Amino acid sequence: MAVTTSSAETPAGEARPSVQLATTQTIELSRTTMRREHDLLGERDVPSDAYWGVHTMRAVENFPITGVPVGHFPNFVRALVYVKQAAARANRRLGHLSAEKADAIDRACSIIADGKHHDQFVVDAVQGGAGTSTNMNTNEVVANVALECMGRAKGDYAALHPNDDVNMSQSTNDSYPTALRLAVIFAAEPLIAALDELAYAFKAKAVEFGDVLKIGRTQLQDAVPMTLGQEFDAYFVTIKEDESRIREAAALFREVNLGATAIGTGINTDPRYAALAIEELARISKQPLVPASNLIEATSDMGAFVLFSGVLKRVAVKLSKICNDLRLLSSGPRAGLAEIRLPAVQAGSSIMPGKVNPVIPEVVNQVAFMVIGHDMTVTMCAEGGQLQLNAFEPTIGYCLLSSLRHLTAAITTLTTRCVNGIEADRERCRALVEDSIGLVTALGPTLGYDASSRVAKRALSEKRKIADIVLEEGLLTRQQLDELLKLEAMTAPSRVRSGRTG
């Protein structure tokens, strides 16, 4: 439930809140549907069926920024409650949290991690306060789910308190970045899987097109022959490289600062807490997490986020270049290169009948542009930190989690709606390579650069084939020419001994 609040006067003159759902439907709430909570600013009425509380309500009022709530990112919600769960287990082991409270928090976190109540994480993903609002929202939801598990009413904080119990031994400044790191690890997994599927889709096409001869191009000009299979195999290799880079960068997030509390000194924690909490979090998340070697440094440093964002930008740039290639290679159908045919997935024009556009590569291009922009935002947020904390982690998280989600969806769409269905126009590819001026490159070792240049210039100006000019000038015999201009031989190292000595 996306929530905004406004005031509606009751007959007694007291301001009453209203709740606006994601559908923009506003519901005025009566006294019988409210519970009263308080914070340092005073008392507020909160919807009685809400698992969030007064701190969340204030954050919703303060940050109507993107319209994208934290609950939009399930991996982040799961990571946030895993941190609370690990903290509760560690505090119970240390004797600081009663078994009843710890068990209730533990159970509540499991319920939320399994996918329930994500709609209660309603604060905007972009917020001031270094993530405090997200942490408060999490504390309140976990506390109220835990209270229900204990058979108590929501808001009965005397029995179990969001801050004193759920947030025990924590600060936003260690729980939020720890959860964000874990969320990135989780979100990277489907991206890696999507990249792997795309890579092998290109590999399948590389095999299918292994015998399709075509002309290669540099700077959009004819170069030398290759196979369409070689072109697609290069896409396979470059995507597989990015898989490895993402795995390497994601591994940096296994070092966490849980236990650092406010600035890294660990104030208000048992000396044994940090190690135990990270041990529990590693067990819950099934990730090999380790404590940072210096918690003060780890609390303020955003280097891993900058590096990971840079890797996502690398993926985006390379994907966009590949999609540019696919659009060029499929351009036409009669006035372009037209060497390949992309699957026709929708009509391309409201005015030109029969037109089909490369819409799937186009949408991937646009996602790539967004990811590149997000990388710049992450860079500026990381640079903007001061002293012992970076206040801009929420926007770093929003950008990274958005980039991961959008890239994963775009790559899956590219694979299933485009690459798997690409066809080669074999005749077109062959015709273009046979008519190319670039074939003269194969004659260079035999005729020399100057003679080959003269032949190329004549062939271009007279609109004739290279072979015809060579034979007309008597530079080579037909047998010699046929040997040198074997198209298949030109796609691999195959220099023919020419007898030239210098």
Short mmCIF file of C-alpha atoms in Angstrom, two decimals:
data_model
loop_
_atom_site.label_atom_id
_atom_site.label_comp_id
_atom_site.label_asym_id
_atom_site.label_seq_id
_atom_site.Cartn_x
_atom_site.Cartn_y
_atom_site.Cartn_z
CA MET A 1 0.00 0.00 0.00
CA ALA A 2 1.53 3.31 -1.08
CA VAL A 3 0.51 5.84 1.55
CA THR A 4 0.16 9.60 1.70
CA THR A 5 -1.50 11.53 4.48
CA SER A 6 -3.63 14.65 4.66
CA SER A 7 -5.72 16.29 7.34
CA ALA A 8 -9.50 16.20 7.63
CA GLU A 9 -11.19 18.08 10.46
CA THR A 10 -13.43 16.07 12.77
CA PRO A 11 -16.49 17.66 14.40
CA ALA A 12 -14.40 18.15 17.53
CA GLY A 13 -11.91 20.18 15.53
CA GLU A 14 -9.15 17.58 15.71
CA ALA A 15 -7.11 16.92 12.53
CA ARG A 16 -7.68 13.39 11.30
CA PRO A 17 -5.51 11.67 8.71
CA SER A 18 -6.57 10.14 5.45
CA VAL A 19 -4.77 7.39 3.58
CA GLN A 20 -4.23 7.45 -0.16
CA LEU A 21 -3.76 4.07 -1.80
CA ALA A 22 -1.71 3.39 -4.92
CA THR A 23 -4.95 3.61 -6.91
CA THR A 24 -5.20 7.29 -5.77
CA GLN A 25 -8.42 6.42 -3.91
CA THR A 26 -8.49 8.41 -0.67
CA ILE A 27 -10.14 6.88 2.35
CA GLU A 28 -11.11 9.05 5.31
CA LEU A 29 -10.56 7.11 8.50
CA SER A 30 -12.80 7.36 11.54
CA ARG A 31 -11.81 7.03 15.16
CA THR A 32 -12.82 3.38 15.26
CA THR A 33 -10.27 2.50 12.58
CA MET A 34 -7.32 4.26 14.19
CA ARG A 35 -4.76 3.66 16.89
CA ARG A 36 -2.76 6.39 18.55
CA GLU A 37 1.04 6.35 18.58
CA HIS A 38 3.60 8.91 19.67
CA ASP A 39 7.13 9.94 18.83
CA LEU A 40 9.39 12.81 19.82
CA LEU A 41 7.23 15.26 17.84
CA GLY A 42 4.00 14.29 19.55
CA GLU A 43 1.01 12.00 19.05
CA ARG A 44 -0.52 10.85 15.77
CA ASP A 45 -3.34 8.52 14.78
CA VAL A 46 -2.29 5.59 12.62
CA PRO A 47 -4.64 3.26 10.71
CA SER A 48 -5.38 0.39 13.03
CA ASP A 49 -4.81 -2.22 10.33
CA ALA A 50 -1.40 -0.82 9.33
CA TYR A 51 1.70 -2.71 10.39
CA TRP A 52 3.72 0.49 10.09
CA GLY A 53 3.53 3.20 12.72
CA VAL A 54 4.05 6.86 13.48
CA HIS A 55 7.66 7.09 12.29
CA THR A 56 6.65 5.63 8.94
CA MET A 57 3.69 8.00 8.67
CA ARG A 58 5.93 11.02 9.13
CA ALA A 59 8.37 9.70 6.54
CA VAL A 60 5.56 9.23 4.02
CA GLU A 61 4.52 12.83 4.60
CA ASN A 62 8.08 14.12 4.31
CA PHE A 63 9.27 12.22 1.25
CA PRO A 64 6.70 12.09 -1.57
CA ILE A 65 9.61 11.92 -4.02
CA THR A 66 9.62 9.06 -6.53
CA GLY A 67 6.38 7.23 -5.80
CA VAL A 68 8.48 4.07 -5.54
CA PRO A 69 8.24 2.59 -2.03
CA VAL A 70 10.87 0.39 -0.44
CA GLY A 71 8.44 -2.52 -0.80
CA HIS A 72 8.91 -2.25 -4.58
CA PHE A 73 12.23 -4.05 -4.06
CA PRO A 74 11.50 -7.50 -2.55
CA ASN A 75 15.19 -8.37 -2.26
CA PHE A 76 15.75 -5.27 -0.14
CA VAL A 77 12.79 -6.05 2.13
CA ARG A 78 14.06 -9.59 2.57
CA ALA A 79 17.54 -8.30 3.41
CA LEU A 80 16.19 -5.74 5.89
CA VAL A 81 14.27 -8.33 7.87
CA TYR A 82 17.18 -10.77 7.73
CA VAL A 83 19.26 -8.14 9.54
CA LYS A 84 16.55 -7.78 12.21
CA GLN A 85 16.30 -11.54 12.51
CA ALA A 86 20.07 -11.93 12.89
CA ALA A 87 20.21 -9.17 15.50
CA ALA A 88 17.42 -10.76 17.52
CA ARG A 89 19.13 -14.13 17.49
CA ALA A 90 22.46 -12.63 18.51
CA ASN A 91 20.91 -10.58 21.32
CA ARG A 92 19.06 -13.63 22.58
CA ARG A 93 22.28 -15.67 22.62
CA LEU A 94 23.93 -12.89 24.60
CA GLY A 95 21.04 -12.72 27.08
CA HIS A 96 19.99 -9.17 26.18
CA LEU A 97 16.64 -10.07 24.61
CA SER A 98 14.12 -12.42 26.19
CA ALA A 99 13.32 -15.69 24.48
CA GLU A 100 9.69 -14.66 24.05
CA LYS A 101 10.54 -11.42 22.27
CA ALA A 102 13.37 -12.91 20.23
CA ASP A 103 11.19 -15.79 19.07
CA ALA A 104 8.38 -13.43 18.08
CA ILE A 105 10.78 -11.19 16.12
CA ASP A 106 12.37 -14.23 14.52
CA ARG A 107 9.00 -15.59 13.43
CA ALA A 108 7.83 -12.20 12.16
CA CYS A 109 10.96 -11.81 10.06
CA SER A 110 10.46 -15.24 8.51
CA ILE A 111 6.88 -14.37 7.62
CA ILE A 112 7.94 -11.14 5.92
CA ALA A 113 10.92 -12.74 4.19
CA ASP A 114 8.54 -15.30 2.70
CA GLY A 115 6.76 -12.48 0.88
CA LYS A 116 4.02 -11.31 3.23
CA HIS A 117 3.43 -7.67 4.23
CA HIS A 118 5.81 -6.19 1.65
CA ASP A 119 3.05 -3.68 0.90
CA GLN A 120 3.63 -2.29 4.40
CA PHE A 121 7.09 -1.01 3.47
CA VAL A 122 5.61 2.25 2.27
CA VAL A 123 8.29 4.90 2.69
CA ASP A 124 9.73 6.31 -0.50
CA ALA A 125 12.96 4.64 -1.55
CA VAL A 126 14.57 8.08 -1.91
CA GLN A 127 14.61 9.87 1.42
CA GLY A 128 16.69 12.05 3.68
CA GLY A 129 18.28 10.70 6.82
CA ALA A 130 20.67 8.08 5.44
CA GLY A 131 17.92 5.45 5.45
CA THR A 132 16.53 6.12 8.92
CA SER A 133 12.97 6.14 7.61
CA THR A 134 13.43 2.75 5.95
CA ASN A 135 14.91 1.37 9.15
CA MET A 136 12.03 2.77 11.23
CA ASN A 137 9.49 1.39 8.76
CA THR A 138 11.16 -2.02 9.07
CA ASN A 139 11.28 -1.86 12.87
CA GLU A 140 7.57 -1.01 13.06
CA VAL A 141 6.40 -3.66 10.59
CA VAL A 142 8.49 -6.37 12.23
CA ALA A 143 7.31 -5.28 15.69
CA ASN A 144 3.61 -5.34 14.78
CA VAL A 145 3.83 -8.68 12.98
CA ALA A 146 5.69 -10.00 16.02
CA LEU A 147 2.99 -8.63 18.34
CA GLU A 148 0.36 -10.52 16.36
CA CYS A 149 2.48 -13.66 16.69
CA MET A 150 2.41 -13.07 20.47
CA GLY A 151 -1.38 -12.72 20.40
CA ARG A 152 -1.27 -9.01 21.07
CA ALA A 153 -2.67 -6.00 19.24
CA LYS A 154 -0.74 -3.87 16.82
CA GLY A 155 0.77 -0.90 18.60
CA ASP A 156 1.12 -2.66 21.98
CA TYR A 157 4.71 -1.52 22.20
CA ALA A 158 4.90 -2.07 25.94
CA ALA A 159 5.00 -5.78 25.12
CA LEU A 160 7.50 -5.47 22.25
CA HIS A 161 9.00 -2.19 21.07
CA PRO A 162 10.15 -1.33 17.51
CA ASN A 163 13.25 0.51 18.69
CA ASP A 164 14.12 -1.01 22.05
CA ASP A 165 13.63 -4.61 20.91
CA VAL A 166 13.58 -4.96 17.11
CA ASN A 167 16.35 -2.36 16.70
CA MET A 168 18.36 -3.55 19.69
CA SER A 169 22.16 -3.19 19.21
CA GLN A 170 21.64 -1.48 15.86
CA SER A 171 21.73 1.89 14.21
CA THR A 172 20.38 2.77 10.79
CA ASN A 173 24.04 3.37 9.95
CA ASP A 174 24.96 -0.28 10.18
CA SER A 175 21.66 -2.11 9.60
CA TYR A 176 20.71 -0.16 6.45
CA PRO A 177 24.01 -0.52 4.54
CA THR A 178 24.32 -4.15 5.59
CA ALA A 179 20.84 -4.86 4.23
CA LEU A 180 21.57 -2.89 1.07
CA ARG A 181 24.74 -4.89 0.44
CA LEU A 182 22.84 -8.12 0.94
CA ALA A 183 20.02 -6.93 -1.34
CA VAL A 184 22.50 -6.21 -4.14
CA ILE A 185 23.95 -9.71 -3.77
CA PHE A 186 20.44 -11.17 -4.02
CA ALA A 187 19.46 -8.99 -6.99
CA ALA A 188 22.67 -9.77 -8.86
CA GLU A 189 21.80 -13.47 -9.01
CA PRO A 190 18.89 -13.17 -11.49
CA LEU A 191 20.93 -10.69 -13.54
CA ILE A 192 23.77 -13.18 -13.83
CA ALA A 193 21.29 -15.90 -14.82
CA ALA A 194 19.74 -13.64 -17.46
CA LEU A 195 23.17 -12.78 -18.87
CA ASP A 196 24.05 -16.46 -19.03
CA GLU A 197 20.86 -17.24 -20.94
CA LEU A 198 21.56 -14.39 -23.37
CA ALA A 199 25.14 -15.49 -23.87
CA TYR A 200 24.13 -19.01 -24.82
CA ALA A 201 21.39 -17.69 -27.08
CA PHE A 202 24.13 -15.86 -28.99
CA LYS A 203 26.25 -19.02 -28.92
CA ALA A 204 23.42 -21.03 -30.47
CA LYS A 205 23.14 -18.46 -33.24
CA ALA A 206 26.92 -18.50 -33.69
CA VAL A 207 26.74 -22.22 -34.39
CA GLU A 208 23.70 -21.83 -36.64
CA PHE A 209 25.36 -19.06 -38.65
CA GLY A 210 28.82 -20.63 -38.72
CA ASP A 211 28.81 -21.07 -42.50
CA VAL A 212 27.20 -17.72 -43.41
CA LEU A 213 29.86 -15.63 -45.15
CA LYS A 214 29.49 -11.85 -44.90
CA ILE A 215 31.52 -8.68 -45.03
CA GLY A 216 32.88 -7.26 -41.80
CA ARG A 217 32.79 -3.52 -41.31
CA THR A 218 34.89 -0.92 -39.55
CA GLN A 219 33.68 2.65 -39.14
CA LEU A 220 30.56 1.57 -41.09
CA GLN A 221 32.73 0.92 -44.16
CA ASP A 222 33.47 -2.40 -45.86
CA ALA A 223 36.38 -4.20 -44.19
CA VAL A 224 37.19 -7.88 -44.78
CA PRO A 225 35.15 -11.09 -44.86
CA MET A 226 34.03 -12.98 -41.79
CA THR A 227 31.18 -15.30 -40.91
CA LEU A 228 27.98 -14.24 -39.23
CA GLY A 229 28.78 -16.99 -36.76
CA GLN A 230 32.01 -15.25 -35.79
CA GLU A 231 30.11 -12.02 -35.25
CA PHE A 232 27.61 -13.68 -32.92
CA ASP A 233 30.29 -15.68 -31.14
CA ALA A 234 31.95 -12.39 -30.19
CA TYR A 235 28.69 -11.37 -28.52
CA PHE A 236 28.72 -14.64 -26.58
CA VAL A 237 32.25 -14.03 -25.34
CA THR A 238 31.68 -10.43 -24.27
CA ILE A 239 28.51 -11.31 -22.33
CA LYS A 240 30.28 -14.16 -20.53
CA GLU A 241 33.04 -11.75 -19.54
CA ASP A 242 30.45 -9.48 -17.93
CA GLU A 243 29.04 -12.37 -15.94
CA SER A 244 32.45 -12.84 -14.36
CA ARG A 245 32.88 -9.15 -13.62
CA ILE A 246 29.48 -8.98 -11.88
CA ARG A 247 30.30 -12.00 -9.74
CA GLU A 248 33.60 -10.43 -8.72
CA ALA A 249 32.05 -7.06 -7.89
CA ALA A 250 29.12 -8.57 -5.99
CA ALA A 251 31.57 -10.51 -3.82
CA LEU A 252 32.78 -7.20 -2.36
CA PHE A 253 29.42 -6.79 -0.63
CA ARG A 254 30.08 -9.81 1.57
CA GLU A 255 32.06 -7.53 3.88
CA VAL A 256 29.52 -5.78 6.13
CA ASN A 257 29.57 -3.30 9.00
CA LEU A 258 26.81 -4.82 11.13
CA GLY A 259 27.67 -4.04 14.76
CA ALA A 260 29.20 -0.67 13.91
CA THR A 261 26.06 1.14 15.14
CA ALA A 262 26.21 4.93 14.77
CA ILE A 263 29.68 5.69 13.40
CA GLY A 264 31.62 2.46 13.62
CA THR A 265 32.62 2.43 17.29
CA GLY A 266 29.95 -0.11 18.21
CA ILE A 267 28.44 2.04 20.96
CA ASN A 268 25.52 0.39 22.84
CA THR A 269 26.52 -3.14 21.79
CA ASP A 270 27.98 -6.08 23.64
CA PRO A 271 31.62 -6.57 22.54
CA ARG A 272 30.64 -10.04 21.33
CA TYR A 273 27.61 -8.85 19.37
CA ALA A 274 29.07 -7.91 15.97
CA ALA A 275 30.68 -11.28 15.35
CA LEU A 276 27.57 -13.16 16.50
CA ALA A 277 25.17 -11.01 14.49
CA ILE A 278 27.17 -11.44 11.28
CA GLU A 279 27.47 -15.16 11.93
CA GLU A 280 23.68 -15.36 12.28
CA LEU A 281 23.12 -13.18 9.19
CA ALA A 282 25.41 -15.39 7.15
CA ARG A 283 23.48 -18.45 8.28
CA ILE A 284 20.06 -16.88 7.52
CA SER A 285 21.03 -15.41 4.15
CA LYS A 286 23.19 -18.35 3.07
CA GLN A 287 25.90 -15.88 2.09
CA PRO A 288 29.55 -16.04 3.26
CA LEU A 289 29.46 -12.68 5.04
CA VAL A 290 32.43 -11.35 6.98
CA PRO A 291 32.88 -8.35 9.29
CA ALA A 292 34.71 -5.35 7.88
CA SER A 293 38.25 -5.02 9.20
CA ASN A 294 37.63 -1.41 10.24
CA LEU A 295 34.04 -0.56 11.10
CA ILE A 296 34.55 3.19 11.07
CA GLU A 297 35.93 3.05 7.55
CA ALA A 298 33.24 0.62 6.43
CA THR A 299 30.44 2.84 7.76
CA SER A 300 31.42 5.83 5.64
CA ASP A 301 33.01 4.21 2.58
CA MET A 302 30.91 3.66 -0.54
CA GLY A 303 33.70 2.29 -2.73
CA ALA A 304 32.10 -1.10 -3.33
CA PHE A 305 28.88 0.54 -4.50
CA VAL A 306 30.78 2.77 -6.93
CA LEU A 307 32.69 -0.19 -8.33
CA PHE A 308 29.60 -2.35 -8.69
CA SER A 309 27.70 0.48 -10.35
CA GLY A 310 30.58 0.84 -12.78
CA VAL A 311 30.30 -2.83 -13.68
CA LEU A 312 26.57 -2.42 -14.32
CA LYS A 313 27.42 0.54 -16.55
CA ARG A 314 29.91 -1.66 -18.41
CA VAL A 315 27.19 -4.26 -18.97
CA ALA A 316 24.79 -1.56 -20.14
CA VAL A 317 27.28 -0.02 -22.56
CA LYS A 318 28.14 -3.37 -24.12
CA LEU A 319 24.50 -4.44 -24.37
CA SER A 320 23.61 -1.15 -26.02
CA LYS A 321 26.43 -1.56 -28.54
CA ILE A 322 25.22 -5.07 -29.38
CA CYS A 323 21.69 -3.76 -29.84
CA ASN A 324 23.02 -1.02 -32.11
CA ASP A 325 24.64 -3.78 -34.18
CA LEU A 326 21.42 -5.78 -34.35
CA ARG A 327 19.50 -2.72 -35.52
CA LEU A 328 22.09 -1.96 -38.19
CA LEU A 329 22.41 -5.55 -39.40
CA SER A 330 18.62 -5.84 -39.68
CA SER A 331 18.10 -2.41 -41.26
CA GLY A 332 15.93 -2.43 -44.34
CA PRO A 333 14.16 -4.55 -45.29
CA ARG A 334 15.29 -3.43 -48.77
CA ALA A 335 17.18 -0.17 -48.35
CA GLY A 336 19.48 -1.18 -45.50
CA LEU A 337 22.04 -3.86 -44.67
CA ALA A 338 19.35 -6.51 -44.21
CA GLU A 339 21.81 -9.28 -43.38
CA ILE A 340 19.66 -10.58 -40.54
CA ARG A 341 15.94 -10.57 -39.79
CA LEU A 342 14.74 -9.84 -36.27
CA PRO A 343 11.49 -11.41 -35.10
CA ALA A 344 8.47 -9.27 -35.95
CA VAL A 345 6.80 -8.69 -32.59
CA GLN A 346 4.43 -5.80 -33.35
CA ALA A 347 3.35 -3.36 -36.01
CA GLY A 348 5.90 -0.61 -36.44
CA SER A 349 3.89 2.37 -37.55
CA SER A 350 0.48 3.95 -37.23
CA ILE A 351 0.83 5.49 -40.70
CA MET A 352 3.15 3.19 -42.72
CA PRO A 353 1.45 -0.17 -43.31
CA GLY A 354 3.71 -3.21 -43.16
CA LYS A 355 6.51 -1.45 -41.30
CA VAL A 356 8.20 -3.46 -38.54
CA ASN A 357 10.68 -1.81 -36.19
CA PRO A 358 13.49 -3.27 -34.02
CA VAL A 359 11.58 -2.43 -30.85
CA ILE A 360 13.27 -4.97 -28.57
CA PRO A 361 16.82 -3.71 -29.18
CA GLU A 362 15.47 -0.18 -28.89
CA VAL A 363 14.05 -0.76 -25.42
CA VAL A 364 17.32 -2.36 -24.31
CA ASN A 365 19.16 0.74 -25.56
CA GLN A 366 16.91 2.90 -23.40
CA VAL A 367 17.40 0.75 -20.31
CA ALA A 368 21.15 1.01 -20.91
CA PHE A 369 20.91 4.79 -20.99
CA MET A 370 19.08 4.77 -17.64
CA VAL A 371 21.69 2.49 -16.06
CA ILE A 372 24.48 4.76 -17.32
CA GLY A 373 22.68 7.72 -15.77
CA HIS A 374 22.20 5.85 -12.50
CA ASP A 375 25.95 5.21 -12.41
CA MET A 376 26.66 8.92 -12.50
CA THR A 377 24.14 9.45 -9.70
CA VAL A 378 25.79 6.75 -7.58
CA THR A 379 29.15 8.37 -8.20
CA MET A 380 27.93 11.78 -7.01
CA CYS A 381 26.17 10.30 -3.98
CA ALA A 382 29.32 8.45 -2.93
CA GLU A 383 31.44 11.57 -3.41
CA GLY A 384 28.96 13.65 -1.41
CA GLY A 385 29.46 11.79 1.87
CA GLN A 386 30.99 13.67 4.78
CA LEU A 387 32.97 12.57 7.80
CA GLN A 388 31.69 9.35 9.44
CA LEU A 389 28.58 8.71 7.31
CA ASN A 390 27.18 8.99 3.82
CA ALA A 391 23.68 10.45 4.00
CA PHE A 392 22.90 9.59 0.40
CA GLU A 393 22.83 5.80 0.63
CA PRO A 394 19.08 5.66 -0.10
CA THR A 395 19.61 7.07 -3.59
CA ILE A 396 22.60 4.77 -4.11
CA GLY A 397 20.31 1.87 -3.21
CA TYR A 398 17.47 3.13 -5.39
CA CYS A 399 19.77 3.48 -8.39
CA LEU A 400 21.52 0.14 -7.99
CA LEU A 401 18.39 -1.89 -7.27
CA SER A 402 16.54 -0.17 -10.14
CA SER A 403 19.44 -0.81 -12.51
CA LEU A 404 19.61 -4.46 -11.50
CA ARG A 405 15.87 -4.94 -11.96
CA HIS A 406 15.69 -3.10 -15.28
CA LEU A 407 18.77 -4.78 -16.73
CA THR A 408 17.53 -8.21 -15.78
CA ALA A 409 14.15 -7.58 -17.40
CA ALA A 410 15.69 -6.03 -20.51
CA ILE A 411 18.16 -8.87 -20.99
CA THR A 412 15.46 -11.50 -20.57
CA THR A 413 13.29 -9.66 -23.09
CA LEU A 414 16.19 -9.39 -25.55
CA THR A 415 16.84 -13.11 -25.30
CA THR A 416 13.29 -14.41 -25.55
CA ARG A 417 11.73 -11.81 -27.84
CA CYS A 418 14.63 -11.15 -30.19
CA VAL A 419 17.86 -13.16 -30.20
CA ASN A 420 16.26 -16.60 -30.12
CA GLY A 421 14.30 -15.78 -33.28
CA ILE A 422 16.98 -14.06 -35.38
CA GLU A 423 17.34 -15.38 -38.92
CA ALA A 424 20.14 -14.85 -41.44
CA ASP A 425 19.61 -13.76 -45.03
CA ARG A 426 22.31 -16.00 -46.44
CA GLU A 427 21.97 -14.85 -50.04
CA ARG A 428 22.13 -11.19 -49.07
CA CYS A 429 25.22 -11.75 -46.92
CA ARG A 430 26.98 -13.64 -49.74
CA ALA A 431 26.12 -11.06 -52.35
CA LEU A 432 27.43 -8.18 -50.28
CA VAL A 433 30.74 -9.87 -49.50
CA GLU A 434 31.34 -10.94 -53.10
CA ASP A 435 30.77 -7.39 -54.31
CA SER A 436 32.87 -5.75 -51.61
CA ILE A 437 35.93 -3.63 -52.28
CA GLY A 438 37.31 -5.01 -49.03
CA LEU A 439 38.32 -8.22 -50.80
CA VAL A 440 41.34 -6.39 -52.16
CA THR A 441 42.90 -6.69 -48.70
CA ALA A 442 43.63 -10.35 -49.42
CA LEU A 443 45.75 -9.30 -52.44
CA GLY A 444 47.98 -6.96 -50.46
CA PRO A 445 50.73 -9.46 -49.58
CA THR A 446 50.97 -10.48 -53.26
CA LEU A 447 50.39 -7.27 -55.21
CA GLY A 448 51.58 -4.81 -52.62
CA TYR A 449 49.74 -1.90 -51.04
CA ASP A 450 50.07 0.56 -53.92
CA ALA A 451 48.86 -1.80 -56.66
CA SER A 452 46.04 -3.04 -54.46
CA SER A 453 44.97 0.54 -53.73
CA ARG A 454 44.88 1.32 -57.46
CA VAL A 455 42.72 -1.75 -58.13
CA ALA A 456 40.35 -0.80 -55.32
CA LYS A 457 40.02 2.76 -56.59
CA ARG A 458 39.20 1.56 -60.13
CA ALA A 459 36.71 -1.04 -58.92
CA LEU A 460 34.92 1.55 -56.81
CA SER A 461 34.77 4.30 -59.43
CA GLU A 462 33.85 1.95 -62.27
CA LYS A 463 31.42 -0.09 -60.14
CA ARG A 464 33.19 -3.34 -61.07
CA LYS A 465 34.45 -6.34 -59.14
CA ILE A 466 37.99 -6.53 -57.83
CA ALA A 467 38.67 -9.75 -59.73
CA ASP A 468 37.72 -8.19 -63.07
CA ILE A 469 40.18 -5.32 -62.64
CA VAL A 470 43.01 -7.64 -61.57
CA LEU A 471 42.52 -9.90 -64.59
CA GLU A 472 42.15 -6.97 -66.97
CA GLU A 473 45.47 -5.52 -65.81
CA GLY A 474 47.13 -8.92 -65.99
CA LEU A 475 48.31 -8.73 -62.43
CA LEU A 476 47.43 -12.34 -61.60
CA THR A 477 46.23 -15.43 -63.42
CA ARG A 478 42.72 -16.74 -62.85
CA GLN A 479 44.12 -19.64 -60.84
CA GLN A 480 46.18 -17.32 -58.63
CA LEU A 481 43.24 -15.00 -58.16
CA ASP A 482 40.85 -17.78 -57.25
CA GLU A 483 43.31 -19.05 -54.67
CA LEU A 484 43.78 -15.64 -53.07
CA LEU A 485 40.11 -14.69 -53.09
CA LYS A 486 38.69 -17.79 -51.45
CA LEU A 487 36.15 -16.23 -49.11
CA GLU A 488 36.30 -19.03 -46.54
CA ALA A 489 40.08 -18.64 -46.26
CA MET A 490 39.74 -14.94 -45.53
CA THR A 491 37.89 -15.56 -42.26
CA ALA A 492 41.03 -16.92 -40.55
CA PRO A 493 44.82 -16.53 -40.73
CA SER A 494 45.69 -17.68 -44.28
CA ARG A 495 48.46 -15.61 -45.79
CA VAL A 496 49.53 -17.17 -49.08
CA ARG A 497 53.24 -17.15 -49.84
CA SER A 498 53.66 -14.54 -52.56
CA GLY A 499 57.29 -14.65 -53.50
CA ARG A 500 57.64 -10.92 -52.71
CA THR A 501 60.80 -10.18 -50.77
CA GLY A 502 60.28 -6.63 -49.68
#
